[in-house]
Tab-separated table of C-alpha atoms in Angstrom:
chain	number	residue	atom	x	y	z
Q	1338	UNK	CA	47.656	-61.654	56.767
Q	1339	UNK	CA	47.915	-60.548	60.326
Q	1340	UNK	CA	46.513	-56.812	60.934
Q	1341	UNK	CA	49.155	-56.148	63.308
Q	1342	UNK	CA	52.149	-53.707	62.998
Q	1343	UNK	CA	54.806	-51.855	64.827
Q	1344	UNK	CA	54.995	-47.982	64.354
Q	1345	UNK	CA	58.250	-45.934	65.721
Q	1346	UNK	CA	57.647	-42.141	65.547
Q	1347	UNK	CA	61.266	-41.240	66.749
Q	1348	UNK	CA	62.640	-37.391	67.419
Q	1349	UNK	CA	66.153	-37.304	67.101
Q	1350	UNK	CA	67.922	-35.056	68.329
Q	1351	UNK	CA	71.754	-33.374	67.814
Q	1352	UNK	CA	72.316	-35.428	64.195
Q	1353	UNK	CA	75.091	-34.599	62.273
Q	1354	UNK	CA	73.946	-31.103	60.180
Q	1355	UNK	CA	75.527	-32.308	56.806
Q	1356	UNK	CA	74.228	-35.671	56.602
Q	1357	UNK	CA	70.486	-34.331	57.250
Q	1358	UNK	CA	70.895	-31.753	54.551
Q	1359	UNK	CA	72.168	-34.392	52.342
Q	1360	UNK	CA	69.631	-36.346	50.078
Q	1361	UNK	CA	72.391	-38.954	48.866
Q	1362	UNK	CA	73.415	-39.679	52.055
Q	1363	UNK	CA	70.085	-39.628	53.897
Q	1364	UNK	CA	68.307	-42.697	51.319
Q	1365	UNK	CA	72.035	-44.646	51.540
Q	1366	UNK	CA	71.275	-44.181	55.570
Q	1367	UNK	CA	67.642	-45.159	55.084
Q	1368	UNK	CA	68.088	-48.055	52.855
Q	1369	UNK	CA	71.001	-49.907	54.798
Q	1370	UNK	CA	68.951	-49.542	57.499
Q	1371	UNK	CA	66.119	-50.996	56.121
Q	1372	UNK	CA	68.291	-54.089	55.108
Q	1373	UNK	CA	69.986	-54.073	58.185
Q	1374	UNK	CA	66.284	-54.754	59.642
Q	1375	UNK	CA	65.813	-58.049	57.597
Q	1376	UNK	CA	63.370	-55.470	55.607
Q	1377	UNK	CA	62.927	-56.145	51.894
Q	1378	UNK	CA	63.207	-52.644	50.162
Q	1379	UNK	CA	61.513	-51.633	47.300
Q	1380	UNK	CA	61.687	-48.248	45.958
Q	1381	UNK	CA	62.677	-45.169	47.504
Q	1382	UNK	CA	62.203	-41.296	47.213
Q	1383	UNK	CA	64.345	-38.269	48.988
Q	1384	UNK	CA	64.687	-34.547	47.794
Q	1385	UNK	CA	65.864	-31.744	48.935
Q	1386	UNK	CA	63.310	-28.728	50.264
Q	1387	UNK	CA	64.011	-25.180	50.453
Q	1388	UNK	CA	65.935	-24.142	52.259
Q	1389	UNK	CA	67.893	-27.036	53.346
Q	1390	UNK	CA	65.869	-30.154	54.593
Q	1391	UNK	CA	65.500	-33.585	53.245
Q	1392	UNK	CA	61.982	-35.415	52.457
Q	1393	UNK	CA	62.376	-39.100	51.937
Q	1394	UNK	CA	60.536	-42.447	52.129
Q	1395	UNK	CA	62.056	-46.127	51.534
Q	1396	UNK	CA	58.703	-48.337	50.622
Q	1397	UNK	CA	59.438	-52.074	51.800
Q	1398	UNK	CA	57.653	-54.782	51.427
Q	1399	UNK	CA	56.906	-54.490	55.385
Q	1400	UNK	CA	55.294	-51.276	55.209
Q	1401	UNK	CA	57.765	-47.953	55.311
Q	1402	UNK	CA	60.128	-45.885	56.711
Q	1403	UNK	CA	60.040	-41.839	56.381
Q	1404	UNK	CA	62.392	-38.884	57.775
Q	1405	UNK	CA	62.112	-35.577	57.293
Q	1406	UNK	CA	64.960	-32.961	58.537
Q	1407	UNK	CA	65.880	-29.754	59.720
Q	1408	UNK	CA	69.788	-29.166	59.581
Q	1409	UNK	CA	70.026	-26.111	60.891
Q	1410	UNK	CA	68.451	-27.491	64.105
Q	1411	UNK	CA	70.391	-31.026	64.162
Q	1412	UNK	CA	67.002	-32.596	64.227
Q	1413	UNK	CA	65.204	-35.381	62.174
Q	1414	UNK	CA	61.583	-36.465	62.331
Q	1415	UNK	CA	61.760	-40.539	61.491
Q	1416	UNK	CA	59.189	-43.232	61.108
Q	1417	UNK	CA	59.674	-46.993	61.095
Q	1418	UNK	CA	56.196	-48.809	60.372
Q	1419	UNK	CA	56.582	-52.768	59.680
Q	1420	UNK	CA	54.059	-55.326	59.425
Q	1421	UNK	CA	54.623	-59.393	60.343
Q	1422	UNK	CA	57.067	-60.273	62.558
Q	1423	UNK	CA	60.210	-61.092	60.706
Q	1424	UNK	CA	61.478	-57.664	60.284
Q	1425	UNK	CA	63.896	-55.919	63.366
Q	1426	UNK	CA	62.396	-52.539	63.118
Q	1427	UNK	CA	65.062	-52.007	66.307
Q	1428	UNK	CA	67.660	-52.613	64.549
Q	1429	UNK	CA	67.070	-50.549	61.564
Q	1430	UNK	CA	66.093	-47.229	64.328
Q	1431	UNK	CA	69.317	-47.865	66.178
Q	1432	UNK	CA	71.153	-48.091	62.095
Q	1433	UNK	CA	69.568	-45.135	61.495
Q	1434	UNK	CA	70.434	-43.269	64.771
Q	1435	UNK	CA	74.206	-43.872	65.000
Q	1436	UNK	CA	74.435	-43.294	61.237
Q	1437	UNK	CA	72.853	-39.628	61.521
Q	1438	UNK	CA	75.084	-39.045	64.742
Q	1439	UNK	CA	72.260	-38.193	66.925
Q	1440	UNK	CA	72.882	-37.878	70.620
Q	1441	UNK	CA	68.815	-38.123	71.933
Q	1442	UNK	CA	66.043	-39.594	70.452
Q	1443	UNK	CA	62.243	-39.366	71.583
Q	1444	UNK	CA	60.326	-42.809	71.002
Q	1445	UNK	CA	57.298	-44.039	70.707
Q	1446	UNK	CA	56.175	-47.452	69.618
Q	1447	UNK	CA	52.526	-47.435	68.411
Q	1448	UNK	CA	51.367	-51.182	67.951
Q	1449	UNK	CA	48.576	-50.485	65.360
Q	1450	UNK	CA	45.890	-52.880	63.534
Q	1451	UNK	CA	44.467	-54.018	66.987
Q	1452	UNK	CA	41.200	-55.825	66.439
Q	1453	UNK	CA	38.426	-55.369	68.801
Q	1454	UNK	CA	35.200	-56.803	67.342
Q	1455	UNK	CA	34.521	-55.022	64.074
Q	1456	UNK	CA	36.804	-51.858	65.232
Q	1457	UNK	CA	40.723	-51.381	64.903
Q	1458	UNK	CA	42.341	-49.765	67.611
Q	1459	UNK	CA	46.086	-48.815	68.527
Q	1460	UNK	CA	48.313	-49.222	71.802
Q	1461	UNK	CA	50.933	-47.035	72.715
Q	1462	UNK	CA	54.314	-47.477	74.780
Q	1463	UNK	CA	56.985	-44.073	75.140
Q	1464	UNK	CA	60.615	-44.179	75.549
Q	1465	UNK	CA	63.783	-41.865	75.557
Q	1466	UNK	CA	67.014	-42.934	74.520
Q	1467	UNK	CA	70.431	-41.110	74.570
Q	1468	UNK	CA	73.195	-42.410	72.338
Q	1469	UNK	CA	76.364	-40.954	73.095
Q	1470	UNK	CA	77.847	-37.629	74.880
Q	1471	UNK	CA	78.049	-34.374	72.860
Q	1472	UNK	CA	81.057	-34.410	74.531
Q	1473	UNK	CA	82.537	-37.963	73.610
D	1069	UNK	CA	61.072	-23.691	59.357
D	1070	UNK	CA	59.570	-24.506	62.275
D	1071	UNK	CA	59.964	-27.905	63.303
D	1072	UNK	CA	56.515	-28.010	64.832
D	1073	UNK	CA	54.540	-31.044	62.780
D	1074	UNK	CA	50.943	-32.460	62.864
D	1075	UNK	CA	51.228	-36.530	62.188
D	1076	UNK	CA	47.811	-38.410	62.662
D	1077	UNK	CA	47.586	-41.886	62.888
D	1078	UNK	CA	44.586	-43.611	61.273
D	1079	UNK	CA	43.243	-47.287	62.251
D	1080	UNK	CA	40.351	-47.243	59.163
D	1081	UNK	CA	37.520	-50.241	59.800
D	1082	UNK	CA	34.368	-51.070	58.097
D	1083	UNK	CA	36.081	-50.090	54.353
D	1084	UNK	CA	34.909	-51.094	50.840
D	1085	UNK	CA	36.684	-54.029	50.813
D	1086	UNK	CA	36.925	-53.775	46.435
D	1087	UNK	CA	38.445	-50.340	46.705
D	1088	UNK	CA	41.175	-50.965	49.586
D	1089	UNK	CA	42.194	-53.705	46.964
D	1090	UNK	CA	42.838	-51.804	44.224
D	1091	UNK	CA	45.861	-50.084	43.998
D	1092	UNK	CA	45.237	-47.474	41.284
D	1093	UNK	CA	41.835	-46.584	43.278
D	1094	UNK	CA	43.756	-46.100	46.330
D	1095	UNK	CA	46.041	-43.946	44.845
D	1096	UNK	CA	43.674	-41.566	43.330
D	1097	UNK	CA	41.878	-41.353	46.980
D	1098	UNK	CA	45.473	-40.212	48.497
D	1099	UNK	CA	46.024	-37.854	45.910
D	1100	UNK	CA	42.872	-36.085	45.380
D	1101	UNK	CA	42.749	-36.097	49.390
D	1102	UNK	CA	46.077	-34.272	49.593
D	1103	UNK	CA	44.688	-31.555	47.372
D	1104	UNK	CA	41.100	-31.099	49.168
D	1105	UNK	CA	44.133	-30.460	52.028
D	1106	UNK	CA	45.530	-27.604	50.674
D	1107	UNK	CA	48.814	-30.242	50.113
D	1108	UNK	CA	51.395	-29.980	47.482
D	1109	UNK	CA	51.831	-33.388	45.572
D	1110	UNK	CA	55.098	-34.045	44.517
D	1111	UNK	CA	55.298	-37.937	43.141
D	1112	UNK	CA	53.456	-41.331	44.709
D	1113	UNK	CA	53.892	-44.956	45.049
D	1114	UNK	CA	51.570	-47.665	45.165
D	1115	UNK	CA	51.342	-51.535	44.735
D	1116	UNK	CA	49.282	-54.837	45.476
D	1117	UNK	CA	51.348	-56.962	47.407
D	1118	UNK	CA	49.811	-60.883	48.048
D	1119	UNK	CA	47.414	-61.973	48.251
D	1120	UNK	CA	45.195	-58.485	47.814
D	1121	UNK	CA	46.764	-55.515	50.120
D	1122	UNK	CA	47.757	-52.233	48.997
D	1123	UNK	CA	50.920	-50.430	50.384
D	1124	UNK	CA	51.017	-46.609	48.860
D	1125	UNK	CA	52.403	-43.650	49.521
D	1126	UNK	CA	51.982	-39.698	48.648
D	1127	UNK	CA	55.341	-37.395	49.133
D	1128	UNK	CA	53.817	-34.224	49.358
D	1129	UNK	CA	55.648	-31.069	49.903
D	1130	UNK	CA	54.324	-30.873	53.662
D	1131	UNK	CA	55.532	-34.590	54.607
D	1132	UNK	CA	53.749	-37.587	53.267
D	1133	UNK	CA	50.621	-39.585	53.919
D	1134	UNK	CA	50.607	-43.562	53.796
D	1135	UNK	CA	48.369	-46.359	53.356
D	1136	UNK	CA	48.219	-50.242	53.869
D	1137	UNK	CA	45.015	-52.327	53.432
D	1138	UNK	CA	43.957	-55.341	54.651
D	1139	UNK	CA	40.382	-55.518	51.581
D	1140	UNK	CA	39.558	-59.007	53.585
D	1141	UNK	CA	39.118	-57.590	56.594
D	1142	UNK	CA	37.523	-54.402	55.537
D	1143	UNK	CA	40.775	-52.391	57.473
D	1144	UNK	CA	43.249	-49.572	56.537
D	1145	UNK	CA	46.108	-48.422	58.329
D	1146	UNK	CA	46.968	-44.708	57.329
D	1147	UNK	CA	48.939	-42.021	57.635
D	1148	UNK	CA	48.860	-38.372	57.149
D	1149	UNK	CA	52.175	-36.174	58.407
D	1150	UNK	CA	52.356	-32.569	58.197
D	1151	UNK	CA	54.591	-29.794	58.615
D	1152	UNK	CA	53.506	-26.243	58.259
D	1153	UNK	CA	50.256	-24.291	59.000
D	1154	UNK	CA	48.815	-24.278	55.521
D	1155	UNK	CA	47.649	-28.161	54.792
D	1156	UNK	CA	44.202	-28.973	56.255
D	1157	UNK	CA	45.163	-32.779	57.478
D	1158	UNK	CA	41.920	-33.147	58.557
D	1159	UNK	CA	39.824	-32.224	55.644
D	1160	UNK	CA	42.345	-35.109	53.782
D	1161	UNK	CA	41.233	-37.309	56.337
D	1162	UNK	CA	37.869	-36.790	56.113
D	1163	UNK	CA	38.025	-37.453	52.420
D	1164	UNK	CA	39.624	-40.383	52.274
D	1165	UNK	CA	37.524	-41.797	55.183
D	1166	UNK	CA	34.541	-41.240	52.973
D	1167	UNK	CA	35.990	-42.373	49.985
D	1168	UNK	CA	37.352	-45.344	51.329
D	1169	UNK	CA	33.078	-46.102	52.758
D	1170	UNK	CA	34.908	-46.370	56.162
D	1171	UNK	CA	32.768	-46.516	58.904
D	1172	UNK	CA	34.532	-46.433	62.353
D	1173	UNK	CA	37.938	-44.951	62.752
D	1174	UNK	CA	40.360	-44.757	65.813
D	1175	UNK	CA	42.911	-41.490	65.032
D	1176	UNK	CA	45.421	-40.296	67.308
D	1177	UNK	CA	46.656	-36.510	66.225
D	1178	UNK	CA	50.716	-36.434	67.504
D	1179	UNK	CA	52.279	-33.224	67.628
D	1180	UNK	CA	55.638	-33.619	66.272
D	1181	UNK	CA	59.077	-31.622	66.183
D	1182	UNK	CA	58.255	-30.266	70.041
D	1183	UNK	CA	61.241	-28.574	71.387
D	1184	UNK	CA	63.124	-28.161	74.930
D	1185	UNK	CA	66.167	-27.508	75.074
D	1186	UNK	CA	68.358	-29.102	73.287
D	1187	UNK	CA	65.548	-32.148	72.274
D	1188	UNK	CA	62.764	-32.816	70.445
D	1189	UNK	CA	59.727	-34.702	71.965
D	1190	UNK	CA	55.780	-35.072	71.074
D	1191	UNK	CA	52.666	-34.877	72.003
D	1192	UNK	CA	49.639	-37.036	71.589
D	1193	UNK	CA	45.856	-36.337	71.544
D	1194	UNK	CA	43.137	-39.514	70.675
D	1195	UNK	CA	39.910	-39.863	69.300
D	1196	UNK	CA	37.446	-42.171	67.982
D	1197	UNK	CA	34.958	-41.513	65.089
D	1198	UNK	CA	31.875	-43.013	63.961
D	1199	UNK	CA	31.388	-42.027	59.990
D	1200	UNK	CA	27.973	-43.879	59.146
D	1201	UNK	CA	26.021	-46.683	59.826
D	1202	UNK	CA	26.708	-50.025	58.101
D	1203	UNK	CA	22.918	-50.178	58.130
D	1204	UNK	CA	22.225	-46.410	56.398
């Protein structure tokens, strides 16, 4: 199989303060998103830490995804990470987004698994999104 | 907490190709390297998926680290996200490097969780590392 896969390391910004403090709610989020990525899902893990974020991971068959949040400051850490090329990582970030209620997000795309010679290398390509008006 | 978090992104080459393929191996590497970091382990996930990768993960009370192997071609991508200023990423890097018989690897350290204002952004800072000689 190819080497080749598609990191997101998104920072998203102004999300909803009870969903990200909600463990439930955050793997439902995760795992529809996942789907809604054409990703094939198979196991998950989210808890609660003190005093009030949420850890959680959905394994898929195409890698993972990860978020880790801080209510209090409306902010999530996320990471989408798919190998091949049938998966929509896209689509499962923008799920994800809309679904937490975030208003910014900070992207990056890391294309990883690049073969040069005997050596792996990534590439890297930055952008910021903003997904609706605080005051919509 | 402090949203401030270290995530470094690992492209692993030159690997024991018989240990990247064996998922029970792998795991032991992630775990034992998330202790020699000063990281609390809180439950893991690994599998073989065809023909001979490895996709794992380590939930550890500072984040999580990752890994997906490629034993054919002697590559490993990995992961290793922390929040906090207690874990030692690096020294769990280092291990599993070694562990893995890795010889070249291309990290990129991203400071997560930045804020300004009212968003989050990061921060990025590359290297390259040669571990050994294939020919020591």
């Amino acid at each position: 199989m190819d080497t080749i896969g598609y990191h997101y390391i998104v920072e998203a910004a102004g999300c909803d303060k009870e969903i990200l403090g909600n463990p439930d709610t955050m793997r439902e989020i995760l795992i529809q998103a996942a789907r809604a990525g054409d990703m094939g899902v198979r196991t998950s893990y989210f808890y609660r830490f003190a005093p009030s974020g949420v850890s959680g991971v959905v394994i898929v068959a195409e890698s993972h995804l990860s978020v880790h949040s801080w209510p209090e400051k409306g902010y999530a850490a996320l990471d989408v990470f798919v190998c091949g090329e049938t998966a929509k990582p896209e689509q499962a970030i923008h799920f994800i987004l809309e679904n937490l209620g975030c208003t910014d997000a900070h992207v990056t795309e890391i294309k990883r698994g690049i073969q040069d010679e005997d050596v792996y290398t990534h590439a890297m390509l930055s952008w910021d999104e903003t997904l609706r008006s605080k005051t919509a």
